[in-house]
Short mmCIF file of C-alpha atoms in Angstrom, two decimals:
data_model
loop_
_atom_site.label_atom_id
_atom_site.label_comp_id
_atom_site.label_asym_id
_atom_site.label_seq_id
_atom_site.Cartn_x
_atom_site.Cartn_y
_atom_site.Cartn_z
CA MET A 1 -89.10 38.62 -20.59
CA ARG A 2 -86.75 37.09 -23.21
CA THR A 3 -84.92 40.52 -23.36
CA ARG A 4 -84.41 40.52 -19.54
CA SER A 5 -83.00 36.90 -19.53
CA PHE A 6 -80.60 37.68 -22.33
CA PHE A 7 -79.37 40.69 -20.42
CA TYR A 8 -78.67 38.66 -17.33
CA ILE A 9 -76.69 36.09 -19.40
CA ILE A 10 -74.56 38.68 -21.02
CA THR A 11 -73.89 40.27 -17.68
CA GLY A 12 -72.81 36.98 -16.13
CA ILE A 13 -70.41 36.32 -19.04
CA LEU A 14 -68.80 39.75 -18.67
CA LEU A 15 -68.33 39.31 -14.90
CA LEU A 16 -66.69 35.84 -15.49
CA LEU A 17 -64.38 37.25 -17.98
CA TRP A 18 -63.39 40.18 -15.56
CA SER A 19 -62.63 37.65 -12.92
CA LYS A 20 -60.26 35.84 -15.16
CA GLN A 21 -58.49 39.01 -16.44
CA PRO A 22 -54.87 38.13 -15.23
CA VAL A 23 -55.05 34.84 -17.10
CA LEU A 24 -56.43 36.31 -20.24
CA ALA A 25 -53.92 39.08 -20.02
CA ARG A 26 -51.09 36.52 -20.13
CA LEU A 27 -52.66 34.74 -23.07
CA LEU A 28 -53.64 37.79 -25.11
CA PRO A 29 -50.90 39.87 -26.70
CA ASN A 30 -50.19 43.43 -25.33
CA ALA A 31 -48.90 45.74 -28.01
CA ASP A 32 -47.55 48.07 -25.44
CA CYS A 33 -45.44 45.43 -23.55
CA PRO A 34 -41.68 45.28 -24.28
CA THR A 35 -40.25 41.90 -25.41
CA ILE A 36 -37.19 40.03 -24.18
CA THR A 37 -35.77 37.34 -26.38
CA ASN A 38 -32.72 35.23 -26.50
CA THR A 39 -29.87 35.87 -28.86
CA GLU A 40 -28.35 32.90 -30.77
CA THR A 41 -26.72 31.94 -27.37
CA THR A 42 -29.00 30.18 -24.91
CA THR A 43 -26.44 28.19 -22.99
CA VAL A 44 -23.10 29.07 -21.55
CA ALA A 45 -20.51 26.80 -19.94
CA VAL A 46 -17.64 27.92 -17.86
CA CYS A 47 -14.95 26.33 -15.52
CA THR A 48 -15.29 26.93 -11.93
CA GLY A 49 -13.59 30.13 -10.75
CA GLN A 50 -14.01 31.72 -14.19
CA PRO A 51 -16.69 34.39 -14.86
CA VAL A 52 -19.27 34.18 -17.57
CA THR A 53 -17.94 36.83 -20.07
CA ALA A 54 -21.36 38.05 -21.06
CA LEU A 55 -25.18 37.35 -20.55
CA ARG A 56 -26.89 38.81 -23.57
CA VAL A 57 -30.51 39.16 -24.60
CA ASN A 58 -32.43 41.18 -27.21
CA THR A 59 -35.20 43.47 -25.99
CA THR A 60 -37.59 46.19 -27.19
CA ALA A 61 -37.63 47.85 -23.83
CA THR A 62 -36.65 51.51 -23.78
CA THR A 63 -37.97 52.72 -20.47
CA TYR A 64 -37.06 49.58 -18.47
CA LYS A 65 -33.84 48.10 -17.24
CA ILE A 66 -33.19 44.53 -17.85
CA GLU A 67 -32.37 42.53 -14.64
CA PHE A 68 -30.53 39.16 -14.66
CA VAL A 69 -31.60 36.89 -11.85
CA ARG A 70 -29.96 33.46 -11.08
CA PHE A 71 -32.02 30.40 -9.91
CA ASP A 72 -30.95 26.92 -9.02
CA ALA A 73 -34.05 25.43 -10.68
CA PRO A 74 -36.20 26.31 -13.69
CA GLN A 75 -38.98 28.88 -13.01
CA THR A 76 -42.51 29.12 -14.52
CA ASN A 77 -42.57 32.96 -13.97
CA PRO A 78 -39.39 34.33 -12.43
CA TYR A 79 -41.32 37.55 -11.64
CA LEU A 80 -43.29 35.68 -8.92
CA SER A 81 -40.30 34.01 -7.16
CA LYS A 82 -38.34 35.49 -4.42
CA GLU A 83 -35.65 32.83 -4.37
CA GLY A 84 -33.50 34.42 -7.19
CA ILE A 85 -30.10 35.96 -6.74
CA HIS A 86 -29.65 39.37 -8.36
CA LEU A 87 -26.84 39.33 -10.87
CA GLY A 88 -27.10 42.83 -12.15
CA GLU A 89 -29.31 45.21 -14.18
CA ILE A 90 -28.57 46.91 -17.54
CA ILE A 91 -30.01 49.63 -19.52
CA PRO A 92 -30.58 48.28 -23.06
CA ASP A 93 -28.51 49.68 -25.83
CA ASN A 94 -29.82 49.49 -29.40
CA GLY A 95 -32.13 46.67 -28.53
CA VAL A 96 -29.49 44.55 -26.64
CA ALA A 97 -28.85 44.09 -23.01
CA VAL A 98 -25.48 42.68 -21.92
CA GLN A 99 -24.33 41.83 -18.33
CA GLN A 100 -20.57 41.39 -18.54
CA PHE A 101 -18.17 39.24 -16.30
CA VAL A 102 -20.71 37.63 -14.04
CA ASP A 103 -19.30 35.40 -11.29
CA PHE A 104 -20.89 32.18 -10.22
CA PRO A 105 -20.53 30.09 -7.11
CA ALA A 106 -17.46 27.77 -7.09
CA ASN A 107 -18.18 24.16 -8.07
CA THR A 108 -16.30 21.93 -5.64
CA GLY A 109 -17.93 18.77 -6.70
CA GLN A 110 -17.11 16.35 -9.45
CA THR A 111 -20.16 16.81 -11.70
CA ASP A 112 -21.54 19.94 -13.49
CA LYS A 113 -23.69 22.42 -11.70
CA ILE A 114 -26.44 24.13 -13.79
CA TYR A 115 -27.82 27.54 -13.08
CA TYR A 116 -30.89 29.24 -14.72
CA VAL A 117 -30.53 32.89 -15.48
CA TYR A 118 -33.62 34.89 -16.34
CA ALA A 119 -33.62 38.31 -17.99
CA CYS A 120 -36.61 40.31 -16.70
CA LEU A 121 -37.93 43.87 -16.87
CA LYS A 122 -36.92 46.11 -14.02
CA PRO A 123 -39.00 47.51 -12.33
CA MET A 124 -41.71 44.84 -12.75
CA PRO A 125 -44.59 46.34 -14.77
CA ASP A 126 -47.82 46.90 -13.02
CA ASP A 127 -49.67 45.04 -15.85
CA PRO A 128 -49.70 41.33 -15.04
CA ALA A 129 -50.07 40.71 -18.71
CA CYS A 130 -46.68 42.33 -19.20
CA GLN A 131 -43.91 39.96 -17.65
CA PRO A 132 -41.71 39.00 -20.51
CA PHE A 133 -38.50 37.09 -19.70
CA ALA A 134 -35.71 35.09 -21.52
CA LEU A 135 -33.82 32.17 -20.12
CA ILE A 136 -30.09 31.54 -20.31
CA THR A 137 -28.76 28.28 -18.92
CA VAL A 138 -25.33 28.50 -17.41
CA THR A 139 -23.21 25.30 -16.57
CA VAL A 140 -20.35 25.71 -14.08
CA ARG A 141 -17.99 22.73 -14.55
CA PRO A 142 -15.69 21.52 -11.82
CA GLU A 143 -11.95 21.85 -11.95
CA PRO A 144 -10.24 18.41 -12.10
CA THR A 145 -7.53 17.71 -9.50
CA ALA A 146 -4.59 15.72 -10.64
CA THR A 147 -2.96 12.97 -8.63
CA THR A 148 0.54 11.56 -9.25
CA SER A 149 2.79 8.84 -7.74
CA ALA A 150 5.95 7.14 -9.00
CA LEU A 151 8.30 4.27 -8.30
CA GLY A 152 12.02 4.83 -8.36
CA LEU A 153 14.15 3.92 -11.32
CA ALA A 154 14.84 0.22 -10.55
CA CYS A 155 16.24 -2.83 -12.02
CA LEU A 156 12.74 -4.37 -11.42
CA ASN A 157 11.66 -2.42 -14.60
CA ASN A 158 14.82 -2.49 -16.56
CA GLY A 159 15.98 0.77 -15.04
CA ARG A 160 12.85 2.49 -15.70
CA ALA A 161 10.25 4.09 -13.59
CA GLN A 162 6.42 4.02 -13.80
CA LEU A 163 4.53 7.30 -13.40
CA THR A 164 0.91 6.93 -12.27
CA GLY A 165 -1.48 9.79 -13.08
CA GLY A 166 -5.13 10.31 -11.80
CA SER A 167 -7.95 12.64 -11.94
CA THR A 168 -10.88 13.47 -9.86
CA ILE A 169 -12.94 13.69 -13.05
CA ASP A 170 -13.66 10.72 -15.35
CA ASN A 171 -12.52 10.83 -18.85
CA SER A 172 -9.85 13.42 -18.29
CA THR A 173 -6.95 13.88 -20.62
CA TYR A 174 -3.32 13.98 -19.34
CA ALA A 175 -0.34 16.15 -20.05
CA TRP A 176 3.10 15.17 -18.50
CA SER A 177 6.23 17.15 -18.48
CA GLY A 178 9.73 16.24 -17.23
CA PRO A 179 13.17 14.84 -18.15
CA GLY A 180 11.86 11.43 -19.47
CA ILE A 181 8.72 12.74 -21.33
CA ASP A 182 8.46 13.21 -25.03
CA ALA A 183 5.87 13.34 -27.77
CA THR A 184 5.41 9.53 -27.56
CA ASN A 185 4.29 9.42 -23.90
CA GLN A 186 3.35 13.01 -22.80
CA ASN A 187 -0.39 12.27 -23.00
CA GLU A 188 -0.34 8.79 -21.46
CA GLN A 189 -1.97 8.37 -18.08
CA ASN A 190 0.70 6.19 -16.68
CA PRO A 191 3.96 6.56 -18.82
CA VAL A 192 7.15 4.78 -18.26
CA VAL A 193 10.19 6.99 -18.04
CA SER A 194 14.02 6.31 -17.88
CA GLY A 195 15.25 9.60 -16.25
CA ALA A 196 15.36 10.73 -12.68
CA GLY A 197 14.03 14.10 -11.71
CA THR A 198 10.76 15.96 -11.22
CA TYR A 199 7.66 15.35 -13.30
CA SER A 200 4.59 17.48 -13.57
CA LEU A 201 1.04 16.55 -14.54
CA ILE A 202 -1.85 18.66 -15.65
CA VAL A 203 -5.17 17.04 -16.37
CA THR A 204 -8.05 18.59 -18.44
CA ALA A 205 -11.72 17.60 -18.15
CA ASN A 206 -14.51 19.24 -20.37
CA GLY A 207 -12.19 22.11 -21.05
CA CYS A 208 -11.26 22.72 -17.41
CA ILE A 209 -7.59 22.55 -16.48
CA SER A 210 -6.21 21.41 -13.29
CA GLU A 211 -3.32 22.91 -11.33
CA PRO A 212 -0.03 21.14 -12.05
CA VAL A 213 0.98 18.40 -9.66
CA ALA A 214 4.52 17.31 -9.34
CA VAL A 215 6.21 13.95 -8.46
CA THR A 216 9.87 13.16 -8.14
CA VAL A 217 11.53 10.07 -9.53
CA LEU A 218 14.49 8.85 -7.61
CA GLU A 219 17.45 6.76 -8.80
CA ASP A 220 16.92 3.34 -7.20
CA ALA A 221 19.16 1.11 -9.16
CA GLN A 222 21.66 0.17 -6.43
CA ARG A 223 22.62 -3.36 -6.55
CA PRO A 224 23.19 -5.53 -3.45
CA THR A 225 26.70 -6.55 -2.50
CA VAL A 226 27.45 -10.25 -1.99
CA GLN A 227 30.58 -11.86 -0.48
CA LEU A 228 30.45 -15.69 -0.67
CA ARG A 229 33.02 -17.62 1.18
CA SER A 230 33.56 -21.48 1.52
CA VAL A 231 36.10 -23.78 3.15
CA ASN A 232 36.28 -25.11 -0.47
CA LEU A 233 36.50 -28.84 0.43
CA LEU A 234 34.55 -31.86 1.55
CA SER A 235 36.93 -33.97 3.49
CA CYS A 236 34.57 -36.72 4.77
CA PRO A 237 31.52 -38.64 3.59
CA THR A 238 29.65 -37.31 6.51
CA ALA A 239 30.91 -33.66 6.33
CA VAL A 240 28.84 -30.64 5.50
CA VAL A 241 30.64 -27.36 4.75
CA PRO A 242 28.96 -23.98 5.07
CA LEU A 243 28.89 -21.39 2.35
CA SER A 244 28.96 -18.21 4.18
CA ALA A 245 27.52 -15.06 2.54
CA THR A 246 27.80 -11.47 3.64
CA ILE A 247 24.90 -9.44 2.02
CA ALA A 248 23.90 -5.73 1.98
CA SER A 249 20.66 -5.36 0.05
CA PHE A 250 19.73 -1.72 0.97
CA GLY A 251 16.25 -2.91 2.02
CA ALA A 252 14.47 -4.66 4.68
CA SER A 253 14.75 -8.07 2.98
CA TYR A 254 15.90 -9.83 -0.15
CA THR A 255 15.42 -13.07 -1.98
CA TYR A 256 18.28 -15.35 -2.60
CA GLN A 257 18.78 -18.55 -4.78
CA LEU A 258 21.75 -20.86 -4.49
CA THR A 259 22.20 -22.97 -7.75
CA GLY A 260 24.46 -26.08 -7.93
CA ASN A 261 24.40 -29.66 -6.90
CA ASP A 262 22.82 -28.79 -3.48
CA PRO A 263 20.44 -25.86 -4.30
CA VAL A 264 18.40 -23.84 -1.87
CA SER A 265 16.43 -20.62 -2.04
CA GLY A 266 14.50 -18.34 0.34
CA VAL A 267 13.99 -14.92 1.75
CA SER A 268 16.27 -13.30 4.30
CA SER A 269 17.28 -9.97 5.82
CA THR A 270 20.54 -10.99 7.41
CA SER A 271 23.71 -12.76 6.22
CA LEU A 272 23.54 -16.27 5.14
CA SER A 273 25.20 -19.65 6.17
CA LEU A 274 24.21 -22.23 3.57
CA PRO A 275 25.30 -25.77 4.27
CA VAL A 276 26.13 -27.97 1.21
CA SER A 277 27.11 -31.56 1.20
CA GLU A 278 27.94 -31.95 -2.57
CA THR A 279 31.01 -30.73 -4.55
CA GLY A 280 30.71 -28.45 -7.35
CA THR A 281 30.30 -24.87 -8.38
CA TYR A 282 27.61 -22.87 -6.58
CA THR A 283 26.27 -19.54 -7.63
CA LEU A 284 24.35 -17.38 -5.11
CA SER A 285 22.05 -14.74 -6.66
CA VAL A 286 20.60 -12.04 -4.39
CA THR A 287 17.70 -9.84 -5.49
CA ALA A 288 16.99 -6.64 -3.54
CA LEU A 289 13.52 -5.03 -3.17
CA ASN A 290 14.22 -2.77 -6.09
CA GLY A 291 14.66 -5.73 -8.37
CA CYS A 292 18.47 -5.36 -8.70
CA THR A 293 20.30 -8.65 -8.62
CA THR A 294 24.00 -9.56 -7.77
CA SER A 295 25.59 -13.02 -8.26
CA GLN A 296 28.78 -14.52 -6.93
CA THR A 297 30.18 -18.00 -7.37
CA ALA A 298 32.21 -20.37 -5.18
CA THR A 299 33.50 -23.78 -5.69
CA VAL A 300 33.35 -26.82 -3.15
CA GLN A 301 36.05 -29.48 -4.08
CA GLN A 302 36.34 -32.97 -3.06
CA VAL A 303 39.62 -34.08 -1.29
CA THR A 304 40.83 -37.46 -0.06
CA TYR A 305 38.61 -38.70 2.69
CA SER A 306 40.16 -38.67 6.11
CA PHE A 307 39.34 -41.51 8.31
CA ALA A 308 36.69 -40.85 11.05
CA PRO A 309 38.25 -40.97 14.61
CA SER A 310 38.14 -44.54 15.91
CA SER A 311 41.00 -44.93 18.42
CA PHE A 312 39.03 -43.53 21.26
CA THR A 313 37.14 -45.54 23.99
CA LEU A 314 34.25 -44.64 26.08
CA THR A 315 34.49 -45.25 29.87
CA ALA A 316 31.63 -45.57 32.23
CA ARG A 317 31.72 -45.50 36.07
CA GLU A 318 28.47 -46.39 38.01
CA PRO A 319 27.45 -44.21 40.87
CA LEU A 320 28.43 -45.59 44.19
CA CYS A 321 26.07 -46.29 47.02
CA GLY A 322 26.94 -44.89 50.39
CA PRO A 323 25.43 -45.08 53.86
CA GLY A 324 23.04 -42.22 52.92
CA GLY A 325 22.05 -43.54 49.39
CA SER A 326 23.58 -42.89 45.95
CA ALA A 327 26.69 -40.72 45.87
CA PRO A 328 27.43 -38.34 42.95
CA THR A 329 30.21 -40.50 41.51
CA GLY A 330 28.83 -41.72 38.20
CA GLN A 331 30.61 -40.41 35.06
CA ILE A 332 31.03 -40.99 31.31
CA GLY A 333 34.53 -40.49 30.04
CA ILE A 334 36.74 -40.93 26.99
CA VAL A 335 40.28 -42.03 26.60
CA GLY A 336 42.60 -42.32 23.52
CA PHE A 337 41.30 -39.03 22.02
CA ASP A 338 43.13 -36.19 20.17
CA PRO A 339 42.85 -32.72 21.81
CA ASP A 340 41.80 -31.28 18.49
CA TRP A 341 38.61 -33.48 18.39
CA THR A 342 35.23 -32.34 19.43
CA TYR A 343 32.27 -34.35 20.67
CA GLU A 344 28.40 -34.34 21.07
CA LEU A 345 26.79 -36.49 23.75
CA SER A 346 23.14 -37.58 23.36
CA LEU A 347 20.74 -39.43 25.61
CA THR A 348 18.39 -40.14 22.84
CA GLY A 349 20.69 -41.08 19.96
CA GLN A 350 19.75 -37.83 18.04
CA PHE A 351 22.35 -35.30 17.23
CA THR A 352 22.21 -31.49 16.31
CA GLY A 353 25.76 -31.22 14.73
CA ARG A 354 26.85 -28.74 17.34
CA SER A 355 29.86 -30.12 19.05
CA THR A 356 31.94 -29.24 21.97
CA PRO A 357 35.75 -29.26 22.45
CA MET A 358 37.22 -32.27 24.28
CA PRO A 359 37.67 -31.75 28.03
CA ALA A 360 41.35 -32.08 28.99
CA ASP A 361 40.47 -34.71 31.73
CA GLY A 362 38.29 -36.77 29.37
CA ILE A 363 35.25 -36.57 31.59
CA LEU A 364 32.27 -35.97 29.25
CA LEU A 365 29.62 -36.21 31.95
CA GLY A 366 30.19 -36.48 35.68
CA GLY A 367 28.73 -36.04 39.16
CA MET A 368 25.78 -38.36 38.39
CA ARG A 369 23.74 -40.10 41.07
CA SER A 370 21.90 -43.26 40.45
CA LYS A 371 18.60 -42.83 38.50
CA GLY A 372 17.36 -46.28 39.43
CA ASN A 373 17.06 -47.24 35.69
CA PRO A 374 19.55 -48.18 32.99
CA GLN A 375 20.61 -45.32 30.59
CA THR A 376 22.45 -45.46 27.33
CA TYR A 377 24.94 -42.68 26.46
CA THR A 378 25.82 -42.03 22.79
CA VAL A 379 28.85 -39.97 21.78
CA ARG A 380 29.59 -38.59 18.34
CA VAL A 381 33.33 -37.74 18.08
CA TYR A 382 34.49 -35.28 15.28
CA ASN A 383 37.98 -34.90 14.06
CA GLU A 384 39.38 -31.62 12.76
CA THR A 385 38.05 -32.43 9.19
CA GLY A 386 34.42 -32.94 10.26
CA CYS A 387 34.48 -36.59 10.02
CA TYR A 388 32.92 -38.39 13.02
CA SER A 389 32.37 -41.80 14.64
CA VAL A 390 29.62 -42.75 16.97
CA LYS A 391 30.03 -44.94 20.05
CA SER A 392 27.78 -45.75 22.96
CA THR A 393 28.00 -47.04 26.60
CA ARG A 394 25.58 -47.87 29.26
CA LEU A 395 25.12 -47.34 32.96
CA ILE A 396 22.97 -49.69 35.03
CA HIS A 397 22.10 -47.03 37.67
CA GLU A 398 21.48 -49.73 40.19
CA ARG A 399 19.12 -48.72 43.07
CA CYS A 400 21.10 -48.33 46.29
CA PRO A 401 19.55 -50.06 49.32
CA CYS A 402 17.85 -47.99 51.89
CA PRO A 403 19.86 -47.11 54.92
CA ALA A 404 19.87 -49.64 57.85
CA PRO A 405 17.34 -48.94 60.51
CA LYS A 406 18.60 -47.60 63.82
CA CYS A 407 17.37 -48.24 67.24
CA LEU A 408 16.76 -45.33 69.53
CA PRO A 409 16.13 -45.45 73.23
CA ILE A 410 12.82 -44.29 74.39
CA MET A 411 12.34 -43.00 77.87
CA ILE A 412 8.89 -43.45 79.51
CA THR A 413 8.09 -41.35 82.45
CA LYS A 414 5.06 -41.97 84.63
CA VAL A 415 3.07 -38.90 85.52
CA LYS A 416 1.13 -39.03 88.76
#
């Protein structure tokens, strides 16, 4: 009885071991199975677009080929996966299998791309216990792209230009070439140069070199032209003389600064007329967009004051009333004036400084009807030197009486 039970136990153990044969086969060494092992090189790195010079493994296989298969992710057993990309197969020579000049997909990103290449037996052995392989990790690095820009040679930077370099890959190194590049600045990212011409930049990242990118530096040191003119005298305590400046700044706008006893500054894109009311020397400095500045000086001198015009008299004529109401007969006039004088008339007492030549007939404002309310008229009269006097006159603008009523005959007809 015991013998029979022991037989059943032994039989069960043997059947269990038989069912686990593939697993045990992988665990137990197989003296007839070739080996595939790595050489001293287990990782390879190349720049995108460049082939891997050689994938190399050691092997004891003599009747098998060695197949190299590429995967995007690590594999537990590359023999069991159908997602690999065939790279080639080699007949071993003296225990070494070498696949030469292997291309990998281009890396168009900005970070490294890692591939997993497995060396396997080809054809795959029937024995599941004989599936040797070796892994080689291949890193395909992206090619950096250089970017460049440059300002022109300008007074803004003391006649020098700023080159700006960039790369699509962080921590790149820079190599500039061009007329203003030497050993002191060729490896700067943003060098400053003093020569016009074409500059070229190559960047390197992780051993991968970009294509050269060129940028042109133009000469931009042209200074604005300034012509400053003045009547050069102040002839009256109330006078203001204009400093007239004609400016060409070779740009959309420029900044200006007038220094002297009556300073002013601002931004403009046209010629200037700068009023000053103080004597002295004035310097106008104009700075263009490129930073170049031009200055010119003018002097405003004081001469003996001329007297303001005072011999004139304002006349006022009230609008007349007629049978139909007010007639357009009211006027403001001036007598005793000089034909070279000018005037400005105001109903509010405020003046703009823009005067009008004297009318030959002396009528400053005519053809007025009665407004029904009094109105003051103030006149500023300028002589040829810019001095002026102010006088006022007043119109009553009396209301005209309503027209007298008229009697009209009315005919009444009786209708039967």
